[in-house]
PDB file of C-alpha atoms in Angstrom:
ATOM      1  CA  GLN A   1      66.882 158.395   2.731  1.00  0.00           C
ATOM      2  CA  VAL A   2      67.554 157.368  -0.839  1.00  0.00           C
ATOM      3  CA  GLN A   3      70.116 154.836  -1.953  1.00  0.00           C
ATOM      4  CA  LEU A   4      71.227 154.894  -5.580  1.00  0.00           C
ATOM      5  CA  VAL A   5      72.937 152.171  -7.600  1.00  0.00           C
ATOM      6  CA  GLU A   6      74.187 152.823 -11.119  1.00  0.00           C
ATOM      7  CA  SER A   7      74.758 150.203 -13.798  1.00  0.00           C
ATOM      8  CA  GLY A   8      75.319 149.943 -17.528  1.00  0.00           C
ATOM      9  CA  GLY A   9      78.781 151.412 -17.909  1.00  0.00           C
ATOM     10  CA  GLY A  10      81.498 149.795 -19.958  1.00  0.00           C
ATOM     11  CA  LEU A  11      83.909 150.103 -22.856  1.00  0.00           C
ATOM     12  CA  VAL A  12      82.557 151.286 -26.198  1.00  0.00           C
ATOM     13  CA  GLN A  13      84.015 152.513 -29.474  1.00  0.00           C
ATOM     14  CA  ALA A  14      83.636 156.160 -30.435  1.00  0.00           C
ATOM     15  CA  GLY A  15      80.292 156.688 -32.129  1.00  0.00           C
ATOM     16  CA  GLY A  16      78.695 153.890 -30.162  1.00  0.00           C
ATOM     17  CA  SER A  17      75.931 153.896 -27.558  1.00  0.00           C
ATOM     18  CA  LEU A  18      75.405 152.940 -23.951  1.00  0.00           C
ATOM     19  CA  ARG A  19      72.406 153.075 -21.647  1.00  0.00           C
ATOM     20  CA  LEU A  20      73.026 153.793 -17.991  1.00  0.00           C
ATOM     21  CA  SER A  21      70.506 152.916 -15.309  1.00  0.00           C
ATOM     22  CA  CYS A  22      70.163 154.106 -11.736  1.00  0.00           C
ATOM     23  CA  LEU A  23      67.973 152.152  -9.341  1.00  0.00           C
ATOM     24  CA  ALA A  24      66.731 154.047  -6.305  1.00  0.00           C
ATOM     25  CA  SER A  25      65.454 152.717  -3.020  1.00  0.00           C
ATOM     26  CA  GLY A  26      62.514 154.204  -1.192  1.00  0.00           C
ATOM     27  CA  ARG A  27      58.839 154.805  -1.832  1.00  0.00           C
ATOM     28  CA  THR A  28      58.955 158.481  -2.767  1.00  0.00           C
ATOM     29  CA  PHE A  29      61.127 158.277  -5.860  1.00  0.00           C
ATOM     30  CA  SER A  30      58.757 160.411  -7.928  1.00  0.00           C
ATOM     31  CA  SER A  31      59.269 163.329  -5.555  1.00  0.00           C
ATOM     32  CA  TYR A  32      62.975 163.604  -6.322  1.00  0.00           C
ATOM     33  CA  VAL A  33      64.705 165.567  -9.020  1.00  0.00           C
ATOM     34  CA  MET A  34      67.202 163.147 -10.526  1.00  0.00           C
ATOM     35  CA  ALA A  35      70.415 163.999 -12.303  1.00  0.00           C
ATOM     36  CA  TRP A  36      73.474 162.509 -13.912  1.00  0.00           C
ATOM     37  CA  PHE A  37      76.943 163.921 -13.352  1.00  0.00           C
ATOM     38  CA  ARG A  38      80.313 162.724 -14.544  1.00  0.00           C
ATOM     39  CA  GLN A  39      83.899 163.046 -13.460  1.00  0.00           C
ATOM     40  CA  ALA A  40      86.952 162.421 -15.602  1.00  0.00           C
ATOM     41  CA  PRO A  41      90.395 161.844 -14.069  1.00  0.00           C
ATOM     42  CA  GLY A  42      91.911 165.073 -12.816  1.00  0.00           C
ATOM     43  CA  LYS A  43      88.742 167.061 -13.477  1.00  0.00           C
ATOM     44  CA  GLU A  44      85.886 168.363 -11.386  1.00  0.00           C
ATOM     45  CA  ARG A  45      82.546 166.627 -11.309  1.00  0.00           C
ATOM     46  CA  GLU A  46      80.339 168.128 -13.999  1.00  0.00           C
ATOM     47  CA  PHE A  47      76.628 168.218 -14.676  1.00  0.00           C
ATOM     48  CA  VAL A  48      75.302 166.073 -17.527  1.00  0.00           C
ATOM     49  CA  ALA A  49      71.488 166.062 -17.331  1.00  0.00           C
ATOM     50  CA  ARG A  50      68.581 166.352 -14.907  1.00  0.00           C
ATOM     51  CA  ILE A  51      64.888 165.496 -14.905  1.00  0.00           C
ATOM     52  CA  THR A  52      61.919 166.547 -12.778  1.00  0.00           C
ATOM     53  CA  GLY A  53      60.062 164.159 -10.509  1.00  0.00           C
ATOM     54  CA  GLU A  54      57.322 163.363 -13.006  1.00  0.00           C
ATOM     55  CA  GLY A  55      59.679 163.507 -15.959  1.00  0.00           C
ATOM     56  CA  GLY A  56      58.023 166.485 -17.551  1.00  0.00           C
ATOM     57  CA  SER A  57      61.107 168.644 -17.823  1.00  0.00           C
ATOM     58  CA  THR A  58      64.728 167.923 -18.659  1.00  0.00           C
ATOM     59  CA  VAL A  59      67.929 169.935 -18.940  1.00  0.00           C
ATOM     60  CA  TYR A  60      71.221 168.971 -20.545  1.00  0.00           C
ATOM     61  CA  SER A  61      74.724 170.317 -20.565  1.00  0.00           C
ATOM     62  CA  ASP A  62      75.813 171.822 -23.863  1.00  0.00           C
ATOM     63  CA  SER A  63      78.404 169.081 -24.306  1.00  0.00           C
ATOM     64  CA  VAL A  64      75.799 166.279 -24.449  1.00  0.00           C
ATOM     65  CA  LEU A  65      72.746 168.087 -25.839  1.00  0.00           C
ATOM     66  CA  GLY A  66      71.363 166.206 -28.819  1.00  0.00           C
ATOM     67  CA  ARG A  67      73.337 163.032 -28.033  1.00  0.00           C
ATOM     68  CA  PHE A  68      72.191 162.021 -24.533  1.00  0.00           C
ATOM     69  CA  THR A  69      68.645 161.516 -23.250  1.00  0.00           C
ATOM     70  CA  ILE A  70      67.604 161.323 -19.611  1.00  0.00           C
ATOM     71  CA  SER A  71      64.372 159.574 -18.689  1.00  0.00           C
ATOM     72  CA  ARG A  72      62.774 157.898 -15.708  1.00  0.00           C
ATOM     73  CA  ASP A  73      60.342 155.129 -14.873  1.00  0.00           C
ATOM     74  CA  ASN A  74      58.812 155.968 -11.515  1.00  0.00           C
ATOM     75  CA  ALA A  75      57.027 152.624 -11.323  1.00  0.00           C
ATOM     76  CA  LYS A  76      60.452 150.970 -11.335  1.00  0.00           C
ATOM     77  CA  ASN A  77      62.292 153.597  -9.276  1.00  0.00           C
ATOM     78  CA  THR A  78      64.785 153.963 -12.101  1.00  0.00           C
ATOM     79  CA  VAL A  79      66.344 156.806 -14.034  1.00  0.00           C
ATOM     80  CA  PHE A  80      68.130 156.231 -17.327  1.00  0.00           C
ATOM     81  CA  LEU A  81      70.749 157.967 -19.419  1.00  0.00           C
ATOM     82  CA  GLN A  82      70.768 156.947 -23.058  1.00  0.00           C
ATOM     83  CA  MET A  83      74.081 157.962 -24.576  1.00  0.00           C
ATOM     84  CA  ASN A  84      74.454 157.995 -28.349  1.00  0.00           C
ATOM     85  CA  GLY A  85      77.271 159.237 -30.531  1.00  0.00           C
ATOM     86  CA  LEU A  86      79.777 158.729 -27.762  1.00  0.00           C
ATOM     87  CA  LYS A  87      83.080 160.566 -27.956  1.00  0.00           C
ATOM     88  CA  VAL A  88      86.425 159.932 -26.308  1.00  0.00           C
ATOM     89  CA  ALA A  89      85.775 163.108 -24.297  1.00  0.00           C
ATOM     90  CA  ASP A  90      82.747 161.395 -22.703  1.00  0.00           C
ATOM     91  CA  THR A  91      85.058 159.006 -20.857  1.00  0.00           C
ATOM     92  CA  ALA A  92      84.384 159.413 -17.133  1.00  0.00           C
ATOM     93  CA  VAL A  93      82.786 157.900 -14.085  1.00  0.00           C
ATOM     94  CA  TYR A  94      79.071 158.647 -14.308  1.00  0.00           C
ATOM     95  CA  TYR A  95      77.131 159.313 -11.125  1.00  0.00           C
ATOM     96  CA  CYS A  96      73.427 159.331 -10.429  1.00  0.00           C
ATOM     97  CA  ALA A  97      72.202 161.916  -7.906  1.00  0.00           C
ATOM     98  CA  ALA A  98      68.929 162.831  -6.217  1.00  0.00           C
ATOM     99  CA  ARG A  99      67.631 166.103  -4.818  1.00  0.00           C
ATOM    100  CA  GLY A 100      64.510 166.447  -2.744  1.00  0.00           C
ATOM    101  CA  THR A 101      63.458 169.931  -3.804  1.00  0.00           C
ATOM    102  CA  GLY A 102      64.617 172.587  -6.188  1.00  0.00           C
ATOM    103  CA  TRP A 103      66.045 172.609  -9.652  1.00  0.00           C
ATOM    104  CA  SER A 104      69.838 172.704  -9.816  1.00  0.00           C
ATOM    105  CA  SER A 105      72.843 171.662 -11.861  1.00  0.00           C
ATOM    106  CA  ARG A 106      75.333 172.077  -9.043  1.00  0.00           C
ATOM    107  CA  PRO A 107      76.741 168.891  -7.505  1.00  0.00           C
ATOM    108  CA  GLY A 108      76.716 170.426  -4.038  1.00  0.00           C
ATOM    109  CA  ASP A 109      72.951 170.809  -4.168  1.00  0.00           C
ATOM    110  CA  TYR A 110      72.378 167.058  -4.427  1.00  0.00           C
ATOM    111  CA  GLY A 111      72.231 165.131  -1.191  1.00  0.00           C
ATOM    112  CA  TYR A 112      72.156 161.570  -2.479  1.00  0.00           C
ATOM    113  CA  TRP A 113      74.715 159.926  -4.721  1.00  0.00           C
ATOM    114  CA  GLY A 114      75.478 156.536  -6.155  1.00  0.00           C
ATOM    115  CA  LEU A 115      78.972 155.080  -6.306  1.00  0.00           C
ATOM    116  CA  GLY A 116      79.252 155.624 -10.038  1.00  0.00           C
ATOM    117  CA  THR A 117      79.764 153.532 -13.139  1.00  0.00           C
ATOM    118  CA  GLN A 118      82.760 153.794 -15.466  1.00  0.00           C
ATOM    119  CA  VAL A 119      82.225 154.721 -19.099  1.00  0.00           C
ATOM    120  CA  THR A 120      85.240 154.420 -21.371  1.00  0.00           C
ATOM    121  CA  VAL A 121      85.085 155.466 -25.006  1.00  0.00           C
ATOM    122  CA  ALA A 122      87.877 154.201 -27.212  1.00  0.00           C
ATOM    123  CA  SER A 123      89.001 155.931 -30.414  1.00  0.00           C
TER     124      SER A 123
END
């Protein structure tokens, strides 16, 4: 079992930056693929970024590529999402998710989720 708790959301002006964190419980954090998803009001949950267990490989959605960076610190059981150049369209609840095996961008393939943190980007 993995429990995930996100933090770092808030209100920011367009063009600004935020850094999200996701703290995971458990002693096998490095074995999990970790990902960030987001969900805006009235829209489906969408993939943002994912990272392998040892952090050697990352994938981003086209909408955030070049602006967002996912990273992890396995010693601290934490995954991060550095968000730069934020746009109004980035406004959403951001969720951290964990997957035991496999490499996927589909929400349904992730078995562990946090409760989310709100990111609001003002124009």
